[in-house]
PDB file of C-alpha atoms in Angstrom:
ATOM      1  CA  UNK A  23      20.621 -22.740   3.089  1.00 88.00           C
ATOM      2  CA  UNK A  24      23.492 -22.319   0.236  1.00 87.00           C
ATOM      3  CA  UNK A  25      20.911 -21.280  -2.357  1.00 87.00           C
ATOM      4  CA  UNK A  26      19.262 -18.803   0.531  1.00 88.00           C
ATOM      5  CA  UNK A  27      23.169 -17.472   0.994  1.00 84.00           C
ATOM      6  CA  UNK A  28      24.318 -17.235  -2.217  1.00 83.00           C
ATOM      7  CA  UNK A  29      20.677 -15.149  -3.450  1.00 84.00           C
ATOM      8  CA  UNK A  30      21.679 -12.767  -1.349  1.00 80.00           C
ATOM      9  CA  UNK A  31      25.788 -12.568  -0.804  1.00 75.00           C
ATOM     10  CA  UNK A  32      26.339 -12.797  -4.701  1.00 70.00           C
ATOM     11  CA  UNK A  33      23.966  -9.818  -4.610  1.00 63.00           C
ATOM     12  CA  UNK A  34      25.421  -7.643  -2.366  1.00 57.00           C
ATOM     13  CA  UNK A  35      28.876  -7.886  -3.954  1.00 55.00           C
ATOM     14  CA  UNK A  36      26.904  -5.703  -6.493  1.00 53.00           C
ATOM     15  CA  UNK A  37      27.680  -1.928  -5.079  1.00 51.00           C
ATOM     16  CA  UNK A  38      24.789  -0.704  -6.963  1.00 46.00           C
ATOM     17  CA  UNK A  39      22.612  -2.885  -4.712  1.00 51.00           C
ATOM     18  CA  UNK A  40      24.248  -2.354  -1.348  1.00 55.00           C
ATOM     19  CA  UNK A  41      22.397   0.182  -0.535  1.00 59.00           C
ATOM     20  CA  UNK A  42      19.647  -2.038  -0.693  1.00 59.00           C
ATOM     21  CA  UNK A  43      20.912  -3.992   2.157  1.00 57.00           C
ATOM     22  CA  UNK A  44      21.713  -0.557   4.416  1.00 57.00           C
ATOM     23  CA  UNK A  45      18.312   0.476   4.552  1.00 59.00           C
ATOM     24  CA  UNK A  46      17.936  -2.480   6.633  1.00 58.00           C
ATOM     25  CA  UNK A  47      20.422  -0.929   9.324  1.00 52.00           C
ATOM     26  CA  UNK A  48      18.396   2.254   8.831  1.00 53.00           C
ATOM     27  CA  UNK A  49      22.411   3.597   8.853  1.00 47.00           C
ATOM     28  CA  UNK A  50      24.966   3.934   5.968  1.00 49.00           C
ATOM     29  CA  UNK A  51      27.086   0.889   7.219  1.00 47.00           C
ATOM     30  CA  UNK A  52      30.140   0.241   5.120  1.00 52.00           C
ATOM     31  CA  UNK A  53      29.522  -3.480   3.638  1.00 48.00           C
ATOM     32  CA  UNK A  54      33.763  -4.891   2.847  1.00 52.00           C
ATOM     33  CA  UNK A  55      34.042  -7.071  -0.302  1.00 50.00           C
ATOM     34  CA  UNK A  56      35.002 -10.368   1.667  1.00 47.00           C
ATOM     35  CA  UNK A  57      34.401 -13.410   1.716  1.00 52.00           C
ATOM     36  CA  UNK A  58      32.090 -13.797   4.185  1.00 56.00           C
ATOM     37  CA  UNK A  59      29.427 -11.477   3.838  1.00 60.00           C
ATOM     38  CA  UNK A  60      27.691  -9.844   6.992  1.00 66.00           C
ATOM     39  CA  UNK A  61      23.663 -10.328   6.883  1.00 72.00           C
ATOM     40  CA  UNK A  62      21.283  -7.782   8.859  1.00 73.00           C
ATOM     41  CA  UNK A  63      20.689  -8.610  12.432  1.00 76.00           C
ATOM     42  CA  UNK A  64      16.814  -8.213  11.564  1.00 79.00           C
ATOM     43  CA  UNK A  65      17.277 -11.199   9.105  1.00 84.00           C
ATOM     44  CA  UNK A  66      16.640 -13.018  12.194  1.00 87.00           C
ATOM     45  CA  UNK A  67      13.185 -11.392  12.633  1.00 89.00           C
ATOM     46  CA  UNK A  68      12.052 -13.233   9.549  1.00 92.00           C
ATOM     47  CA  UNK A  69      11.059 -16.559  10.198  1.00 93.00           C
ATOM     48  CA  UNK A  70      12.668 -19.335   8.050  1.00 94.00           C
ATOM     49  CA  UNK A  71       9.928 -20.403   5.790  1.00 94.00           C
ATOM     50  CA  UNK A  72       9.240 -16.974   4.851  1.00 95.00           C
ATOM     51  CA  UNK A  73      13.069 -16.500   3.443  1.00 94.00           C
ATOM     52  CA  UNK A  74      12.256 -19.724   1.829  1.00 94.00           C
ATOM     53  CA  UNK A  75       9.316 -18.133  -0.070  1.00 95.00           C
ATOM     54  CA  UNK A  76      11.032 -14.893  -0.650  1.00 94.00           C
ATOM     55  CA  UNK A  77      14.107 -16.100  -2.543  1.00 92.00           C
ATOM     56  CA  UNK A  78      11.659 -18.758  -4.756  1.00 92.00           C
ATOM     57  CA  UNK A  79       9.367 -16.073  -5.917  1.00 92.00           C
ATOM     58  CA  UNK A  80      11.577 -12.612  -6.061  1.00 90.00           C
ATOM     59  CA  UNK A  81      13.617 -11.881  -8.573  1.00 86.00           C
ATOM     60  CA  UNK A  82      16.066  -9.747  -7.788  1.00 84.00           C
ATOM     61  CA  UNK A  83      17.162  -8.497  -4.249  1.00 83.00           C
ATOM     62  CA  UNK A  84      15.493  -5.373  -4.093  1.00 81.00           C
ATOM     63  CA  UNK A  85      12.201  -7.121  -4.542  1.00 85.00           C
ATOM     64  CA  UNK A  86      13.284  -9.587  -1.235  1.00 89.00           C
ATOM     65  CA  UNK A  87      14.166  -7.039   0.458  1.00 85.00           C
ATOM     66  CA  UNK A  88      10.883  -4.724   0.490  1.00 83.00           C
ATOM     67  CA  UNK A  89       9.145  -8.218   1.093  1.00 89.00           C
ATOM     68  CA  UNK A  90      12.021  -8.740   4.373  1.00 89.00           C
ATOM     69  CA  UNK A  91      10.738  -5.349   5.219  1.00 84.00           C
ATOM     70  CA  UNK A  92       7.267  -5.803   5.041  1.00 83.00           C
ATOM     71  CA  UNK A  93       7.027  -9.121   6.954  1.00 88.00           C
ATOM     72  CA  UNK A  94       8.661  -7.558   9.845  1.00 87.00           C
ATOM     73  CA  UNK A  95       6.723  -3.864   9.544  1.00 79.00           C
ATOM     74  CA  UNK A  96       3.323  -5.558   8.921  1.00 78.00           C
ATOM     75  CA  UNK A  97       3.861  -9.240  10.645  1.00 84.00           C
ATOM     76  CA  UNK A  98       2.839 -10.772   7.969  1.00 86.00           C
ATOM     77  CA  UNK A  99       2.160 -14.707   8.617  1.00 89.00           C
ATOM     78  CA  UNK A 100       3.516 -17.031   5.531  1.00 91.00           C
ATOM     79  CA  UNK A 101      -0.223 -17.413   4.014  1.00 89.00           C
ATOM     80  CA  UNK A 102       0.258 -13.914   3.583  1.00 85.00           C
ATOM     81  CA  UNK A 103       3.517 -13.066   2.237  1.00 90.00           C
ATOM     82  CA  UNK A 104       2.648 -16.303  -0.237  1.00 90.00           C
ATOM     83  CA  UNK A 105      -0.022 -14.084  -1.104  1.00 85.00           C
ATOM     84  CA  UNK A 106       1.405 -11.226  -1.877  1.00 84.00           C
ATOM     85  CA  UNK A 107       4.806 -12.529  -3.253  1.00 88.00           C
ATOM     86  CA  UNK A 108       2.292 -14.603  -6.223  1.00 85.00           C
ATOM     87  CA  UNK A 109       0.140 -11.190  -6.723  1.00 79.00           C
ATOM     88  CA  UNK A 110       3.551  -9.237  -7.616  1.00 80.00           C
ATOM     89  CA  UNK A 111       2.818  -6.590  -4.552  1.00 79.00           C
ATOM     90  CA  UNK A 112       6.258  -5.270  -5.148  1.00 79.00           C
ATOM     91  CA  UNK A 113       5.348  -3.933  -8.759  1.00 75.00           C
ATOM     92  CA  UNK A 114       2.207  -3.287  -7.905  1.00 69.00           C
ATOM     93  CA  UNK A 115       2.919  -0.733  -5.352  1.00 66.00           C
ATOM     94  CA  UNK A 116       3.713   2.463  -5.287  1.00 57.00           C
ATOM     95  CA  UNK A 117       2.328   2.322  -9.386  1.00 56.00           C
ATOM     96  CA  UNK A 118      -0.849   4.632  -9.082  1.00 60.00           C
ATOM     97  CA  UNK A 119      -0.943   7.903 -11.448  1.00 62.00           C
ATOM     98  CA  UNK A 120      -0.403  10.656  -9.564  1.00 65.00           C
ATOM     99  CA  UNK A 121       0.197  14.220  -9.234  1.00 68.00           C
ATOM    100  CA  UNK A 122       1.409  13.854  -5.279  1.00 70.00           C
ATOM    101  CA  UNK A 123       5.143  15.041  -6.135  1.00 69.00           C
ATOM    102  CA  UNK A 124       3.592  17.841  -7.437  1.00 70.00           C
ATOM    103  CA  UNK A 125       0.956  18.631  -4.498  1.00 68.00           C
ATOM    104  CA  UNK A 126       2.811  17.380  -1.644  1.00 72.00           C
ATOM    105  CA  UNK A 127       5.684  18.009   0.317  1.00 71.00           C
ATOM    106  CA  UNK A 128       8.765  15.603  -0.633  1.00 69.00           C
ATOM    107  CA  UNK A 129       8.459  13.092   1.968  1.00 69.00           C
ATOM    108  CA  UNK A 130       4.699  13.624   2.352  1.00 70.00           C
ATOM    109  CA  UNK A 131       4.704  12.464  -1.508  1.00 71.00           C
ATOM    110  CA  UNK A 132       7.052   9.669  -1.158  1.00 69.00           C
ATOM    111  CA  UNK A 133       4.598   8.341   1.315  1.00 71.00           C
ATOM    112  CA  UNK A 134       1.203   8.668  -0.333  1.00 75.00           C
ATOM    113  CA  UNK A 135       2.905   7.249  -3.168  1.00 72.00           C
ATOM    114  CA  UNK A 136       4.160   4.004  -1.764  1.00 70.00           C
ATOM    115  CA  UNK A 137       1.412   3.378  -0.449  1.00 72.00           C
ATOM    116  CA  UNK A 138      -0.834   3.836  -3.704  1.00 75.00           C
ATOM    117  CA  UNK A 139      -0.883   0.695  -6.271  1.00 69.00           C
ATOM    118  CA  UNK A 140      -1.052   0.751  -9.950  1.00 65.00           C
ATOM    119  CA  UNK A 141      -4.380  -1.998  -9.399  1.00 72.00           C
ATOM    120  CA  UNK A 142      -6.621  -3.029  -6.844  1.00 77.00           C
ATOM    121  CA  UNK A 143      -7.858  -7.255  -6.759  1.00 78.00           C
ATOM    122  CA  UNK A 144     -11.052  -6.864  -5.616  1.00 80.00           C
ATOM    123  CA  UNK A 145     -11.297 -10.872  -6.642  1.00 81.00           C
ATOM    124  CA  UNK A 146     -12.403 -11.809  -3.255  1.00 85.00           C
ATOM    125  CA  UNK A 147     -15.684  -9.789  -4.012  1.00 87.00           C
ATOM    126  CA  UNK A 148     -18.488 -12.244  -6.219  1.00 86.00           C
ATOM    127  CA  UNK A 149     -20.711 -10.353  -7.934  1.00 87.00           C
ATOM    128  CA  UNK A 150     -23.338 -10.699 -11.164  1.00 87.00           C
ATOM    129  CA  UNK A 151     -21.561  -9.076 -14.646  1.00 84.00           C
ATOM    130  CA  UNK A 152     -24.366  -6.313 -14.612  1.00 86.00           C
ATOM    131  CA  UNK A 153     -23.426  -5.278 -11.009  1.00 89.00           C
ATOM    132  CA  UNK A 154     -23.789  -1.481  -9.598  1.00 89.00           C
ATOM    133  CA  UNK A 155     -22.006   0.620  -7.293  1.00 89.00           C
ATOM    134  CA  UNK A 156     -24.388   0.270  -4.736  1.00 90.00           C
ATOM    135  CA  UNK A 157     -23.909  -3.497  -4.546  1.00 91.00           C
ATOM    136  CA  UNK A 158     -19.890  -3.164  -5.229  1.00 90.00           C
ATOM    137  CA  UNK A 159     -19.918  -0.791  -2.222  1.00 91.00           C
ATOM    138  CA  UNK A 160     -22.402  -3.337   0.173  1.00 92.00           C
ATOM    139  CA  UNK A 161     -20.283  -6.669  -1.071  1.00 92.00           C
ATOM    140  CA  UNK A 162     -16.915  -4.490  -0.025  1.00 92.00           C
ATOM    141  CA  UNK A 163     -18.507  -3.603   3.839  1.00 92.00           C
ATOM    142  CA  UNK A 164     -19.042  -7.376   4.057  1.00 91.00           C
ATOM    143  CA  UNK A 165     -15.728  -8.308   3.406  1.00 91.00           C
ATOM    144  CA  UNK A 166     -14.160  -5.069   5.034  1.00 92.00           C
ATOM    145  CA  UNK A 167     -11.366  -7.110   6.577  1.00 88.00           C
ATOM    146  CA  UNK A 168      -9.955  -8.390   3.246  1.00 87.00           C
ATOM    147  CA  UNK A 169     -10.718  -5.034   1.569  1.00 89.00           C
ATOM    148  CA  UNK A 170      -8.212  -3.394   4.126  1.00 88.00           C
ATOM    149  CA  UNK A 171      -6.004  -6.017   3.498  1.00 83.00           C
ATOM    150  CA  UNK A 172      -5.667  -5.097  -0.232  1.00 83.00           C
ATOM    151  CA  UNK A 173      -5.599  -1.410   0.065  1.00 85.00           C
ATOM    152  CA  UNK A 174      -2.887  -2.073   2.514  1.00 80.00           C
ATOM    153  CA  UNK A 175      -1.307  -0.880   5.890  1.00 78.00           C
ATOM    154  CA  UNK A 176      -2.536   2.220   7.851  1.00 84.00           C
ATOM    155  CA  UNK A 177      -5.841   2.189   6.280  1.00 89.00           C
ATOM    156  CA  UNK A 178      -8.661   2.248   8.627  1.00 90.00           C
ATOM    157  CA  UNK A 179     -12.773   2.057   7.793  1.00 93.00           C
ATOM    158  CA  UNK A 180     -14.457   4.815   9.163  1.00 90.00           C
ATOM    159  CA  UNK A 181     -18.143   4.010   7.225  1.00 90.00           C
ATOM    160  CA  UNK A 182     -20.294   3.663   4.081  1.00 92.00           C
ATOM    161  CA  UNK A 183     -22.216   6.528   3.063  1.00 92.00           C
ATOM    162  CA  UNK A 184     -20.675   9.176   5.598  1.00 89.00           C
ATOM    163  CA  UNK A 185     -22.948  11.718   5.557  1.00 87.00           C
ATOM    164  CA  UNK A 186     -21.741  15.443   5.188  1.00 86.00           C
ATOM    165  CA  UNK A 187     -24.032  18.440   5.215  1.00 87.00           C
ATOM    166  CA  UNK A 188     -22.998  21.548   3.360  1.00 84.00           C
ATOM    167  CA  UNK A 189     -24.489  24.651   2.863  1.00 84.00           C
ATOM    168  CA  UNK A 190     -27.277  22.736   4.533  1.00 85.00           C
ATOM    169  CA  UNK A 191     -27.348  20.128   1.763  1.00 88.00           C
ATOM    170  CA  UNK A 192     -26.492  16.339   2.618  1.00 90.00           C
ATOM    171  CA  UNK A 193     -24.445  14.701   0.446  1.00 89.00           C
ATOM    172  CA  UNK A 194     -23.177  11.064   1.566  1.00 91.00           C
ATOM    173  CA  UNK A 195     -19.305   9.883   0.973  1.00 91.00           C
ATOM    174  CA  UNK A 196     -19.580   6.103  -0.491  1.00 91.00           C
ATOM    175  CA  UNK A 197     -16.758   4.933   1.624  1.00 92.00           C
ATOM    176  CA  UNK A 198     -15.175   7.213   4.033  1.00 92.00           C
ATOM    177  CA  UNK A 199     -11.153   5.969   5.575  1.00 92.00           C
ATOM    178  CA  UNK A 200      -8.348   7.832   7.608  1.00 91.00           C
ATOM    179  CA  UNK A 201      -4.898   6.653   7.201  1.00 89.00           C
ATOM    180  CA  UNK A 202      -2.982   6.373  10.717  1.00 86.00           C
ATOM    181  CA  UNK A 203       0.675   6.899   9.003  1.00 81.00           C
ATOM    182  CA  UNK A 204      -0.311  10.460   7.109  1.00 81.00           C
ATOM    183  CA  UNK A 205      -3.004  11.244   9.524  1.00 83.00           C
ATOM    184  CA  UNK A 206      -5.800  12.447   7.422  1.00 84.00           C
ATOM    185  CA  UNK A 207      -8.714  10.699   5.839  1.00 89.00           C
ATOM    186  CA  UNK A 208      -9.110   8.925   2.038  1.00 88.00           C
ATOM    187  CA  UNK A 209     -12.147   9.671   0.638  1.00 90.00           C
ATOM    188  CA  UNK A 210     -13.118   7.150  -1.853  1.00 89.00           C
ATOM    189  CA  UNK A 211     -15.562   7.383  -4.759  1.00 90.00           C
ATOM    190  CA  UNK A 212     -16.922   4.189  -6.315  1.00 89.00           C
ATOM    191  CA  UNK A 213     -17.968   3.781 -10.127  1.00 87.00           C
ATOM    192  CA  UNK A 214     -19.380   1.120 -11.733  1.00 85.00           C
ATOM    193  CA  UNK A 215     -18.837   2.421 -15.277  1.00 86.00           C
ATOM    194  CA  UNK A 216     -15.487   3.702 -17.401  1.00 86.00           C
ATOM    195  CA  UNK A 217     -14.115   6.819 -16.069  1.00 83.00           C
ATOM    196  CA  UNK A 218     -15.577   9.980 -17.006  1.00 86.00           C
ATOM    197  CA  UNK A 219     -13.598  13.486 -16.113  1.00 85.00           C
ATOM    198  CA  UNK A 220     -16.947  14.851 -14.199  1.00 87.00           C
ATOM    199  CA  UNK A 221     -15.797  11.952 -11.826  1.00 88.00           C
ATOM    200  CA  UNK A 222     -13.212  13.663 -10.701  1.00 85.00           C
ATOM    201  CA  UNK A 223     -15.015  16.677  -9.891  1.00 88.00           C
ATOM    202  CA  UNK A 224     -17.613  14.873  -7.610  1.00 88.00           C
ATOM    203  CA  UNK A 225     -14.418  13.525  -5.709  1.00 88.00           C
ATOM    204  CA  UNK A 226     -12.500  16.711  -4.984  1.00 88.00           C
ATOM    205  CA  UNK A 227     -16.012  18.427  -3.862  1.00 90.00           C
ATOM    206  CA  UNK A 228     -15.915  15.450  -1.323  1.00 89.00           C
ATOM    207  CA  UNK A 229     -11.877  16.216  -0.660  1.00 87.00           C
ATOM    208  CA  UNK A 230     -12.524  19.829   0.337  1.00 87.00           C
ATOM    209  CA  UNK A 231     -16.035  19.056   2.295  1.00 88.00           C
ATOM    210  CA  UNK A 232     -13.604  16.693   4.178  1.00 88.00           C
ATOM    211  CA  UNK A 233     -11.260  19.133   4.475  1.00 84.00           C
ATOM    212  CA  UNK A 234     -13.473  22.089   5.982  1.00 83.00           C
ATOM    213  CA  UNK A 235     -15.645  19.912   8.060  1.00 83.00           C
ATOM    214  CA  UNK A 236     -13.066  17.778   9.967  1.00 74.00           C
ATOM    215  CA  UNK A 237      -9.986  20.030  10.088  1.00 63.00           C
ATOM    216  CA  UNK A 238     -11.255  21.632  13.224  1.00 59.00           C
ATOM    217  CA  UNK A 239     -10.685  18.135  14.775  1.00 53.00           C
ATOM    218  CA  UNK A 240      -6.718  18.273  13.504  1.00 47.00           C
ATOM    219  CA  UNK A 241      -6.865  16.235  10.683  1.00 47.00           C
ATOM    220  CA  UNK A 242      -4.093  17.372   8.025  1.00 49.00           C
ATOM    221  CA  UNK A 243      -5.639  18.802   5.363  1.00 49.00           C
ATOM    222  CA  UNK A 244      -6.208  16.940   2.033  1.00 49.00           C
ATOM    223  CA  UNK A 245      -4.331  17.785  -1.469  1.00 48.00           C
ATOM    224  CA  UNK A 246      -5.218  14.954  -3.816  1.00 47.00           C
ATOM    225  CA  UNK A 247      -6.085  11.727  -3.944  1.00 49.00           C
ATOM    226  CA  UNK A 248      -6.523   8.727  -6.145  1.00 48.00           C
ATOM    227  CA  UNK A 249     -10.066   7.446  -7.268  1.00 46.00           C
ATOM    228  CA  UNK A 250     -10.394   4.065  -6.787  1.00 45.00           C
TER     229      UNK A 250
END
């Protein structure tokens, strides 16, 4: 319980890193240099083992506090947070290349950014060293559940091969998903092979198929989005 105090109190002492601590108030509470030093009231929302975890494997306090933050958002349960706490989710996320500051509005961007990662462990997937990207997309249906799991919160699978007729052609979406927090759909493009730009092409077709088909059912329209 000293070590658990002191990871954090010795921390917030730092100014630069109160601020870390306030977005846990969701308010710009004034933290006094004393020496007892207040803790958020939704510390108490975390349950003990988990803080245990969190100040063994983070470094530094803004890493515990996005996991804090996290646990309580998503509920994560301890096999979980172990999980993501020894797969470095905090420097993972929010690392995917992007052009959303550029397409999106501020907060809009902010979003679809921290949501993005800079990699994807698709380890829970077995398949033969001369796979293809039909049997990457069939083996990632069957494990659907753990595939949400890594792409992470607000996903949600609408289907494999979504069809889409235009001009009167059919062309089918490998994996088709709409996010609940920004409220439009992720269109995702498998490859089996190292990225070419005509890649890229094929996927924003798909984007603005998306867009013109399903906006009538008040989706948000699509800017960009990452290939996965």
């Amino acid at each position: 319980m000293k070590r658990w105090y002191c990871f954090y109190a010795n921390s917030i002492r730092n100014e630069k890193l109160v601020r870390c601590v306030q977005e846990l108030y969701n308010a710009d509470v004034q933290i006094e240099k004393c020496d007892i030093i207040p803790f958020p009231d939704i510390f108490g929302l975390v349950p003990w083992g988990h803080h245990l975890d969190i100040i063994r494997l983070a470094s530094t306090l803004p890493e515990a506090i996005f996991y804090i933050k996290q646990t309580i958002q998503e509920g994560w349960k301890r096999q979980v947070l172990q999980r993501c706490l020894k797969a470095r989710l905090y420097d993972k996320q929010g690392g995917a290349i992007s052009n959303f500051k550029e397409q999106l509005p501020g907060k809009q961007a902010e979003l679809v950014q921290e949501i993005t990662k800079e990699n994807y462990d698709f380890g829970f997937v077995e398949l033969p060293a001369d796979y293809t990207e039909l049997s990457l997309e069939m083996a990632l249906e069957r494990h659907i559940s753990r595939f949400l799991m890594e792409l992470g919160n607000g996903f949600a699978f609408i289907g494999r091969q979504k069809e889409i007729i235009v001009d009167g052609v059919s062309r089918r979406i490998d994996m088709l998903f709409y996010h609940v927090r920004l409220h439009c759909y992720i269109v995702v493009e498998l490859k089996a092979v190292r990225f070419e730009p005509e890649f890229a092409g094929k996927l924003n077709f798909y984007v603005n198929a998306v867009n013109d088909i399903l906006r009538e059912f008040g989706i948000r329209k699509l800017r960009k989005v990452p290939v996965v």
